[in-house]
Every structure is written in structure tokens, then in C-alpha cells.
Coordinates of C-alpha atoms and ligand atoms in Angstrom, one line a residue:
M1 CA -81.2 -27.7 56.1
G2 CA -81.3 -24.7 58.6
G3 CA -77.9 -25.6 60.0
R4 CA -76.3 -25.4 56.6
V5 CA -77.6 -21.9 55.9
F6 CA -76.1 -20.7 59.2
L7 CA -72.7 -21.9 58.3
V8 CA -72.6 -20.0 55.0
F9 CA -73.6 -16.8 56.8
L10 CA -70.8 -17.2 59.3
A11 CA -68.2 -17.7 56.7
F12 CA -69.3 -14.4 55.0
C13 CA -69.0 -12.5 58.2
V14 CA -65.4 -13.7 58.8
W15 CA -64.4 -12.7 55.3
L16 CA -65.9 -9.2 55.7
T17 CA -64.0 -8.5 58.9
L18 CA -60.6 -9.7 57.6
P19 CA -59.2 -6.4 55.9
G20 CA -60.1 -4.3 58.9
A21 CA -58.3 -6.7 61.2
E22 CA -55.1 -6.9 59.0
T23 CA -54.4 -3.1 58.1
Q24 CA -52.0 -2.8 61.0
D25 CA -49.7 -5.1 62.9
S26 CA -49.1 -5.5 66.5
R27 CA -46.7 -2.5 66.5
G28 CA -49.4 -0.2 65.0
C29 CA -47.7 -0.2 61.6
A30 CA -49.5 -0.1 58.2
R31 CA -49.4 -3.5 56.5
W32 CA -50.4 -2.2 53.0
C33 CA -47.2 -0.2 52.3
P34 CA -46.3 -0.4 48.6
Q35 CA -43.2 -2.3 47.5
D36 CA -39.9 -0.6 48.5
S37 CA -41.5 1.5 51.2
S38 CA -41.8 1.1 55.0
C39 CA -44.5 2.1 57.4
V40 CA -44.5 5.3 59.4
N41 CA -47.5 4.5 61.5
A42 CA -50.9 2.8 61.0
T43 CA -52.0 5.2 58.2
A44 CA -48.8 6.3 56.5
C45 CA -45.7 4.8 54.7
R46 CA -42.5 6.3 53.3
C47 CA -40.4 5.1 50.4
N48 CA -37.1 3.3 51.3
P49 CA -33.9 5.2 50.6
G50 CA -33.1 5.2 46.9
F51 CA -36.8 5.2 46.0
S52 CA -39.2 8.1 45.6
S53 CA -43.0 8.5 45.3
F54 CA -45.2 11.4 44.2
S55 CA -45.7 12.6 47.8
E56 CA -43.3 12.1 50.5
I57 CA -45.8 10.4 52.8
I58 CA -47.8 7.6 51.3
T59 CA -51.3 7.2 52.6
T60 CA -52.9 4.8 50.1
P61 CA -51.7 1.4 48.8
M62 CA -52.3 2.7 45.2
E63 CA -49.1 4.8 45.3
T64 CA -45.7 3.3 44.2
C65 CA -42.1 3.9 45.1
D66 CA -39.8 4.2 42.1
D67 CA -36.1 3.7 41.9
I68 CA -34.1 7.0 42.0
N69 CA -31.5 7.2 39.2
E70 CA -28.6 8.6 41.2
C71 CA -26.5 8.6 38.0
A72 CA -28.8 10.9 36.1
T73 CA -27.1 14.0 34.9
L74 CA -28.6 16.4 37.4
S75 CA -28.1 14.2 40.4
K76 CA -25.9 15.1 43.4
V77 CA -23.8 12.0 42.9
S78 CA -20.3 12.5 41.5
C79 CA -18.1 9.5 41.0
G80 CA -15.1 11.6 39.9
K81 CA -12.7 11.3 36.9
F82 CA -12.0 8.0 35.0
S83 CA -15.1 6.4 36.5
D84 CA -18.6 5.5 35.6
C85 CA -21.8 5.6 37.6
W86 CA -24.0 2.6 37.5
N87 CA -27.5 2.9 38.8
T88 CA -28.9 -0.1 40.8
E89 CA -32.3 -0.9 42.3
G90 CA -32.4 1.5 45.2
S91 CA -28.8 2.6 45.0
Y92 CA -25.8 3.1 42.6
D93 CA -22.2 2.1 42.2
C94 CA -19.2 4.1 41.1
V95 CA -16.8 1.9 39.2
C96 CA -13.6 2.7 37.4
S97 CA -14.0 3.2 33.6
P98 CA -12.6 0.5 31.3
G99 CA -8.8 0.9 31.1
Y100 CA -8.6 2.2 34.6
E101 CA -8.3 0.4 37.9
P102 CA -8.9 1.4 41.5
V103 CA -5.6 1.7 43.4
S104 CA -7.5 1.0 46.6
G105 CA -8.6 -2.4 45.3
A106 CA -12.2 -1.6 46.1
K107 CA -14.1 -2.4 42.9
T108 CA -17.0 0.0 43.7
F109 CA -17.3 3.3 45.6
K110 CA -20.0 5.8 46.3
N111 CA -18.3 9.2 46.1
E112 CA -15.6 11.2 44.3
S113 CA -13.7 11.3 47.6
E114 CA -13.2 7.6 47.5
N115 CA -12.2 7.6 43.8
T116 CA -8.8 5.9 43.3
C117 CA -9.1 5.1 39.6
Q118 CA -5.8 5.1 37.7
D119 CA -4.9 4.4 34.2
V120 CA -3.8 0.8 33.5
D121 CA -0.6 0.5 31.6
E122 CA -1.8 -2.3 29.3
C123 CA 1.6 -2.3 27.5
Q124 CA 3.4 -3.2 30.8
Q125 CA 0.8 -5.6 31.9
N126 CA 0.9 -7.5 28.6
P127 CA 4.2 -7.0 26.7
R128 CA 3.0 -9.1 23.8
L129 CA -0.2 -7.1 23.3
C130 CA 0.9 -5.7 20.0
K131 CA 1.9 -8.7 18.1
S132 CA 5.0 -8.8 15.8
Y133 CA 6.2 -5.6 14.0
G134 CA 4.3 -3.4 16.4
T135 CA 5.2 -1.2 19.4
C136 CA 2.7 -0.8 22.3
V137 CA 2.0 2.8 23.3
N138 CA 0.0 3.3 26.5
T139 CA -2.6 6.0 26.4
L140 CA -5.1 7.3 29.1
G141 CA -7.6 4.5 29.5
S142 CA -6.3 2.4 26.6
Y143 CA -3.2 1.8 24.3
T144 CA -2.4 1.8 20.7
C145 CA -0.1 -0.3 18.5
Q146 CA 2.3 1.6 16.4
C147 CA 3.7 -0.4 13.5
L148 CA 7.3 -0.4 12.5
P149 CA 8.1 1.4 9.2
G150 CA 6.9 -0.7 6.3
F151 CA 4.0 -2.1 8.3
K152 CA 0.4 -1.0 8.8
L153 CA -2.3 -1.9 11.2
K154 CA -4.8 -4.4 10.0
P155 CA -8.2 -2.7 9.9
E156 CA -9.9 -5.9 11.2
D157 CA -7.3 -6.3 14.0
P158 CA -5.8 -3.1 15.4
K159 CA -3.3 -5.2 17.4
L160 CA -1.8 -6.7 14.3
C161 CA 0.7 -5.0 12.0
T162 CA 1.0 -6.4 8.5
D163 CA 3.4 -5.8 5.8
V164 CA 2.7 -2.9 3.4
D165 CA 3.1 -4.0 -0.2
E166 CA 4.8 -0.8 -1.4
C167 CA 5.0 -2.2 -5.0
S168 CA 1.2 -2.6 -5.5
S169 CA 0.3 0.4 -3.4
G170 CA 2.5 2.7 -5.4
Q171 CA 4.5 3.8 -2.4
H172 CA 7.8 2.6 -3.8
Q173 CA 10.4 4.9 -5.3
C174 CA 11.8 2.4 -7.8
D175 CA 13.3 3.9 -10.9
S176 CA 11.5 3.0 -14.1
S177 CA 14.5 1.0 -15.2
T178 CA 13.8 -1.5 -12.4
V179 CA 11.0 -3.8 -11.2
C180 CA 9.7 -3.4 -7.7
F181 CA 9.8 -6.5 -5.4
N182 CA 8.0 -6.4 -2.1
T183 CA 9.7 -7.8 1.0
V184 CA 8.5 -8.1 4.5
G185 CA 8.7 -4.5 5.9
S186 CA 10.3 -3.1 2.8
Y187 CA 10.8 -3.5 -0.9
S188 CA 13.7 -3.5 -3.4
C189 CA 14.2 -2.5 -7.0
R190 CA 15.7 -5.0 -9.3
C191 CA 16.9 -4.4 -12.8
R192 CA 14.4 -5.2 -15.5
P193 CA 15.3 -8.4 -17.5
G194 CA 18.0 -7.5 -19.9
W195 CA 19.1 -4.6 -17.9
K196 CA 22.1 -4.2 -15.5
P197 CA 22.8 -1.8 -12.6
R198 CA 24.4 1.4 -13.7
H199 CA 28.1 1.5 -12.9
G200 CA 28.9 1.6 -9.2
I201 CA 25.2 1.1 -8.2
P202 CA 24.3 -2.2 -6.5
N203 CA 21.2 -4.1 -7.8
N204 CA 18.2 -4.9 -5.5
Q205 CA 18.3 -1.6 -3.6
K206 CA 15.7 1.1 -3.2
D207 CA 17.8 3.5 -5.3
T208 CA 19.0 1.0 -7.9
V209 CA 19.1 2.5 -11.4
C210 CA 19.7 0.2 -14.3
E211 CA 20.7 0.6 -17.9
D212 CA 19.8 -1.5 -20.9
M213 CA 22.5 -4.0 -21.6
T214 CA 21.6 -3.5 -25.3
F215 CA 23.6 -0.3 -25.2
S216 CA 26.6 -1.5 -23.2
T217 CA 27.3 -4.1 -25.8
W218 CA 27.3 -1.6 -28.6
T219 CA 30.9 -0.2 -28.4
P220 CA 33.3 0.9 -31.0
P221 CA 34.8 -1.9 -33.1
P222 CA 38.2 -2.9 -31.8
G223 CA 41.1 -1.8 -33.9
V224 CA 39.5 1.3 -35.4
H225 CA 40.8 4.6 -34.3
S226 CA 38.3 7.3 -35.2
Q227 CA 37.3 10.4 -33.2
T228 CA 34.1 10.7 -35.1
L229 CA 33.2 7.1 -34.2
S230 CA 34.2 7.6 -30.5
R231 CA 32.0 10.6 -30.3
F232 CA 29.1 8.7 -31.8
F233 CA 29.5 5.9 -29.3
D234 CA 29.7 8.4 -26.4
K235 CA 26.3 9.7 -27.5
V236 CA 25.0 6.1 -27.7
Q237 CA 26.2 5.4 -24.2
D238 CA 24.6 8.6 -22.9
L239 CA 21.3 7.6 -24.5
G240 CA 21.6 4.2 -22.9
R241 CA 22.1 5.8 -19.5
D242 CA 19.1 8.1 -19.9
Y243 CA 16.9 5.5 -21.5
K244 CA 13.5 5.1 -19.9
P245 CA 11.4 2.1 -21.1
G246 CA 8.4 4.2 -21.7
L247 CA 10.4 6.4 -24.0
A248 CA 11.9 3.8 -26.4
N249 CA 10.4 5.8 -29.3
N250 CA 12.4 8.9 -28.5
T251 CA 15.6 6.9 -27.9
I252 CA 15.4 5.2 -31.3
Q253 CA 14.9 8.6 -32.8
S254 CA 18.0 10.0 -31.1
I255 CA 20.1 7.1 -32.0
L256 CA 19.1 7.3 -35.7
Q257 CA 19.8 11.0 -35.6
A258 CA 23.2 10.4 -34.2
L259 CA 23.8 7.8 -36.9
D260 CA 22.5 10.2 -39.6
E261 CA 24.9 12.9 -38.4
L262 CA 27.7 10.4 -38.5
L263 CA 26.8 9.5 -42.1
E264 CA 26.5 13.2 -43.0
A265 CA 29.8 14.2 -41.5
P266 CA 32.0 11.0 -41.4
G267 CA 35.1 13.1 -40.6
D268 CA 38.1 10.9 -40.0
L269 CA 36.2 7.8 -41.0
E270 CA 36.7 8.8 -44.6
T271 CA 40.4 8.5 -44.2
L272 CA 40.1 4.8 -43.2
P273 CA 41.0 2.1 -45.7
R274 CA 38.0 1.1 -47.7
L275 CA 37.9 -2.4 -46.3
Q276 CA 37.8 -1.0 -42.8
Q277 CA 35.1 1.5 -43.8
H278 CA 32.9 -1.4 -44.8
C279 CA 33.7 -3.2 -41.6
V280 CA 32.7 -0.2 -39.5
A281 CA 29.5 0.1 -41.5
S282 CA 28.7 -3.5 -40.9
H283 CA 29.5 -3.1 -37.2
L284 CA 27.2 -0.2 -37.0
L285 CA 24.4 -2.0 -38.7
D286 CA 24.8 -5.1 -36.5
G287 CA 24.9 -3.0 -33.4
L288 CA 21.9 -0.9 -34.5
E289 CA 20.0 -4.1 -35.1
D290 CA 20.7 -5.3 -31.6
V291 CA 19.8 -2.0 -30.0
L292 CA 16.6 -1.7 -32.1
R293 CA 15.6 -5.2 -31.1
G294 CA 16.2 -4.5 -27.5
L295 CA 14.3 -1.2 -27.6
S296 CA 11.4 -2.7 -29.6
K297 CA 10.6 -4.9 -26.6
N298 CA 9.0 -1.8 -25.2
L299 CA 7.2 -0.6 -28.3
S300 CA 3.7 -1.5 -29.1
N301 CA 2.9 -3.2 -32.3
G302 CA 2.9 -1.1 -35.4
L303 CA 4.9 0.7 -38.0
L304 CA 7.2 3.6 -37.0
N305 CA 8.9 5.7 -39.7
F306 CA 11.9 7.8 -39.0
S307 CA 13.7 10.0 -41.5
Y308 CA 16.6 12.4 -41.3
P309 CA 18.2 15.1 -43.3
A310 CA 21.2 13.1 -44.5
G311 CA 18.8 10.6 -46.0
T312 CA 18.6 7.9 -43.3
E313 CA 15.2 6.5 -43.1
L314 CA 14.0 3.7 -40.8
S315 CA 10.8 1.8 -41.0
L316 CA 10.4 -0.1 -37.9
E317 CA 7.6 -2.6 -37.8
V318 CA 7.0 -4.3 -34.5
Q319 CA 5.0 -7.5 -34.7
K320 CA 5.2 -9.2 -31.3
Q321 CA 3.7 -12.6 -32.4
V322 CA 4.7 -12.9 -36.0
D323 CA 8.2 -12.2 -37.4
R324 CA 9.7 -8.9 -36.5
S325 CA 11.2 -6.9 -39.3
V326 CA 13.0 -3.7 -39.6
T327 CA 13.9 -1.8 -42.8
L328 CA 16.7 0.6 -42.7
R329 CA 17.2 2.8 -45.8
Q330 CA 20.1 5.1 -46.3
N331 CA 20.3 6.9 -49.6
Q332 CA 17.9 4.4 -51.2
A333 CA 19.9 1.5 -50.1
V334 CA 17.5 -0.8 -48.4
M335 CA 18.6 -3.3 -45.8
Q336 CA 16.2 -5.8 -44.5
L337 CA 17.1 -7.2 -41.2
D338 CA 15.6 -10.5 -40.2
W339 CA 15.1 -10.1 -36.5
N340 CA 14.0 -13.7 -35.9
Q341 CA 17.2 -14.8 -37.4
A342 CA 19.1 -12.4 -35.3
Q343 CA 17.3 -13.5 -32.1
K344 CA 18.1 -17.2 -32.8
S345 CA 21.8 -16.3 -32.8
G346 CA 21.3 -15.9 -29.1
D347 CA 23.4 -13.4 -27.2
P348 CA 22.6 -10.0 -28.7
G349 CA 25.5 -8.9 -30.7
G350 CA 28.0 -11.3 -29.0
G351 CA 30.1 -12.9 -31.7
S352 CA 28.1 -11.5 -34.5
R353 CA 30.0 -8.1 -34.3
A354 CA 32.5 -7.4 -37.0
D355 CA 36.0 -7.3 -35.6
C356 CA 37.4 -4.7 -37.9
H357 CA 40.9 -5.4 -36.7
H358 CA 40.9 -8.9 -38.0
L359 CA 39.1 -8.7 -41.2
H360 CA 38.1 -11.9 -42.8
G361 CA 37.6 -10.5 -46.3
A362 CA 34.5 -11.1 -48.3
E363 CA 32.9 -13.4 -45.7
R364 CA 32.7 -10.6 -43.2
L365 CA 31.7 -8.0 -45.8
S366 CA 28.7 -10.1 -46.9
A367 CA 27.0 -8.6 -43.9
V368 CA 27.0 -5.3 -45.7
P369 CA 24.0 -5.3 -48.0
P370 CA 24.2 -4.9 -51.7
P371 CA 23.8 -2.8 -53.7
G372 CA 25.8 0.1 -52.5
G373 CA 25.3 -0.6 -48.9
P374 CA 25.7 2.0 -46.2
H375 CA 28.7 4.1 -46.8
F376 CA 30.0 7.3 -45.4
S377 CA 29.7 9.7 -48.3
P378 CA 26.5 11.7 -48.3
V379 CA 24.9 12.1 -51.7
Ligands
LIG1 C1 -49.0 9.0 60.8 O1 -47.8 9.7 60.2 C2 -48.1 10.8 59.4 C3 -46.8 11.4 58.9 O2 -45.8 11.5 59.9 C4 -48.9 11.9 60.2 O3 -49.2 13.0 59.3 C5 -50.1 11.2 60.8 O4 -50.8 12.1 61.6 C6 -49.8 10.0 61.6 N1 -51.0 9.3 61.9 C7 -51.2 8.8 63.1 C8 -52.5 8.1 63.3 O5 -50.3 8.9 64.0
LIG2 C1 -18.4 13.2 48.6 O1 -17.1 13.8 48.6 C2 -17.1 15.2 48.7 C3 -15.7 15.7 48.5 O2 -15.1 15.1 47.4 C4 -17.7 15.6 50.0 O3 -17.7 17.0 50.0 C5 -19.1 15.1 50.2 O4 -19.5 15.3 51.5 C6 -19.0 13.5 50.0 N1 -20.4 13.0 50.0 C7 -20.7 11.9 50.5 C8 -22.1 11.5 50.4 O5 -19.8 11.2 51.1
LIG3 C1 7.2 7.9 -32.1 O1 7.9 9.2 -32.4 C2 7.5 9.7 -33.7 C3 8.4 10.9 -33.9 O2 8.6 11.6 -32.7 C4 6.1 10.1 -33.7 O3 5.7 10.6 -35.0 C5 5.3 8.9 -33.4 O4 3.9 9.2 -33.3 C6 5.7 8.2 -32.1 N1 5.0 7.0 -32.0 C7 4.6 6.6 -30.8 C8 3.8 5.2 -30.8 O5 4.7 7.2 -29.8
LIG4 C1 7.1 0.2 -21.8 O1 7.6 0.5 -20.5 C2 6.7 1.3 -19.7 C3 7.5 1.7 -18.5 O2 8.0 0.6 -17.8 C4 5.5 0.4 -19.5 O3 4.6 1.1 -18.7 C5 4.9 0.0 -20.8 O4 3.8 -0.8 -20.5 C6 5.9 -0.6 -21.7 N1 5.2 -0.8 -23.0 C7 5.3 -2.0 -23.7 C8 4.6 -2.0 -25.0 O5 6.0 -2.9 -23.3
LIG5 C1 6.2 4.3 -43.3 O1 7.0 3.9 -44.4 C2 6.4 2.9 -45.2 C3 7.4 2.5 -46.2 O2 8.0 3.6 -46.8 C4 5.1 3.4 -45.8 O3 4.5 2.4 -46.6 C5 4.2 3.9 -44.7 O4 3.0 4.5 -45.3 C6 4.9 4.8 -43.8 N1 4.0 5.1 -42.7 C7 3.9 6.3 -42.1 C8 2.9 6.3 -40.9 O5 4.5 7.2 -42.5

């Protein structure tokens, strides 16, 4: 029993003496120095380079050595231009900024004097950087893609130039007589259906201007020589040239006014033989019908009334789905034009026009409405 008690006491004594025996090594150096420090002598330690402690000399194991941030704004370290400072545990590295490369080849350096950072020409390094329709432009530290005209950078991918849809974005310069068609990198203006390019102007260009074919087919009846009539058709052609689809209402008004003036002052038409007068009247009504039908394509549904000093009145009723009808009155003579009938005859005006040179008697004249019909003598 006594032997056992002795053993326990011995072990206690050994444990008690351990710290004292281990505080310094054989060279007389403190063994308790905190992490990242080294001993000065048996009772003092000093932080390793790149670390700092509260006091320069550490005399208790409770103190710590903390990493110095050499990259902090107020530090002495300067990496120089086009470079970044990266703090590391106990040290730091200078590295070239993104988009710059060290000419020396050394990836890291410690001081401004060793800085060889130079802009990388990304465009030269990778000629296909800006995909199709773009031109690479090198900048300091980076590059940009400049799109060819008619293209724009994709917001999600600033390397990719995509087509600009000038038609839907409203950037086009198409005349209102045309319809805009987008193409890759550009657009073109094509005549509206039923329209043709104005004389000497090609279709499908940016500056294409078209005129309604409705007007071009309404020309003086062959075989009739009348200055009054020629002047009337000159006016009609001018109106056709200036016609804008949004202004169909005004154009109709102007045509009817011209017609009213013609009826009020028929001039040399009155000297024509009576049969030819009837033919001209028929020709005018036929042509007017075609033109009104063409113009009504751009009118909203509803009733339009026009009336003029010489007594010409027009009630134009546009009914898109049901039958279209137009009522033309002149001096109480009412003419009802059945537009559906006229449309079925196909080509507007083609063939249905009176040829006043080769009159076919009563057959032709039946186009002139009874009773009285349009004539050229104002009341
Ligand atoms: C140990 O070094 C410190 C700092 O240099 C000094 O102040 C101290 O006197 C030294 N102690 C001994 C025992 O040499
Ligand atoms: C860093 O470079 C500057 C000159 O750019 C020089 O004056 C300084 O002594 C250098 N410092 C070190 C630590 O090399
Ligand atoms: C058409 O023009 C006439 C006469 O200028 C006008 O009274 C009428 O309100 C116009 N209609 C439309 C739909 O613009
Ligand atoms: C008439 O033409 C104009 C111009 O092109 C267009 O904005 C408008 O919608 C057209 N109106 C109708 C009723 O077709
Ligand atoms: C247009 O004329 C018709 C027939 O003469 C008439 O019934 C209608 O009230 C007129 N409408 C307008 C808006 O003047």
C-alpha cells in the first residue's frame, strides 16, 4: 500500500517541474514565442517580418503577432501603375491589373521599380473576339466591340453585334407611301400594295417614294381633245403624287372639288358632240369610282359627306365587311355605284373605261345613270 502512495507523489513532482525546464532551449531561446514570432533571448520574442504586435518586444505568451496589410492605403508599398497589391500572410504581391501583362514575364513583384505592366492588345491576341458585324477596339486594360452601322451590341453579350430592326424601332426613314422591311444591317422601303414607285425612283430603296396606282390609271379618255379635261387630269395626277395614305379624306375632297370645278366650268367640253360628252361623263364616273375605291382602303368605316358649290355632293359610306357603296349626286341626279360589283370586275378600271374614240352607242352610254345623268351644264 505504502509503495503505491509514493509513486503518485513522484509523478506529481515531475509534472510540476516540467514548465520550468522547457521555457528555454539549449541555445537560451524562449520556447513560448507566439505564432509568427521568433525568440530574441530566454525572456523575449519579436514578431517575424510582415507581422506586428502591440509592443515591439514580446515578453509574455499572451501577446499575438498579426499580419501587416502592406497593401493598405497608408502603407509604404507602392506597386505602380496598372497593377494591384495583394496582401498575403506575412507579405504581399504586386501583380498586373486585369488587361495588363508584365513585360518582364515575372507574374509578381514587390516594388514600383520592378513594375513592367503593359496593356494587353486583346484585339490582336484574339482577332475573333468581336464576333460577326463588330470591330474590336483596344482600350487601356480592356477592349470594346464597335458594331457596324445597322447593328447594335447585345446587352447580354457585349461581344455580339446584332441586327437593329429599324422598322420596329422607328429608326427608318421610309416614306408613308411605302412599307418598311427590315434586312440584316439595314432596311428597305417597298411600295404599299397597290402602289408603284414614282417615276424614275427604284422600289425597295431607303428613299423609295410610291404613288397609288389608282391615280395612274385615271387618265384622259383616248380620242378626246379638251384642254379643260387635260387640266383636270393634271390636277388628279398631282393629287396622286402628293397622296399620303393617312390623308385619303383630304385627297377625296380635292378630287371632288376639281370635278366640281370641271362641271361648273366645262369650257371646251361643251363644244364636244353630245355623244362624246356622255362618254366623257361616263369615263369620269368610272375613273372616280376606281379612285374612290382605292382611296377608301385607307378610310375608316363610316359615312363621309362632301358637297361643293356647283352642286356636286358625295356620300361615301365605307363598310369594310359588308357591301361598300358610294352615292354621287350632281344636281339631284343620284348615281349609285355598286362597289362590290366593280371590285369583282378585277383590274381597277382596266377595260371598264369608256373609250370615247370608239363609241359603241347605247351599250356604252348605259353606264351613264338615268335620269339626267351627269352633264356639263351647271344649273
Ligand atoms: C532579452 O532581450 C530583451 C530585448 O532585447 C532585453 O530587453 C532583455 O534584457 C534580454 N533579456 C536577457 C535575459 O538577456
Ligand atoms: C522601390 O522603388 C523605389 C523607386 O521606384 C525606390 O526608391 C525604393 O527604394 C524601392 N523600395 C524597395 C523596397 O525596393
Ligand atoms: C373628312 O373631311 C371632312 C371635310 O374636311 C370632315 O368634315 C370630316 O370630319 C373628315 N373625316 C374624317 C374621318 O377625317
Ligand atoms: C391609313 O394610312 C395610315 C398611314 O399609313 C395608317 O396609319 C392608317 O392606319 C390607315 N388607316 C386605315 C383605316 O387603313
Ligand atoms: C350625309 O348625307 C346623307 C344623305 O344625304 C345624310 O343622311 C347624312 O345625315 C349626312 N351625314 C352627315 C354627317 O352630314
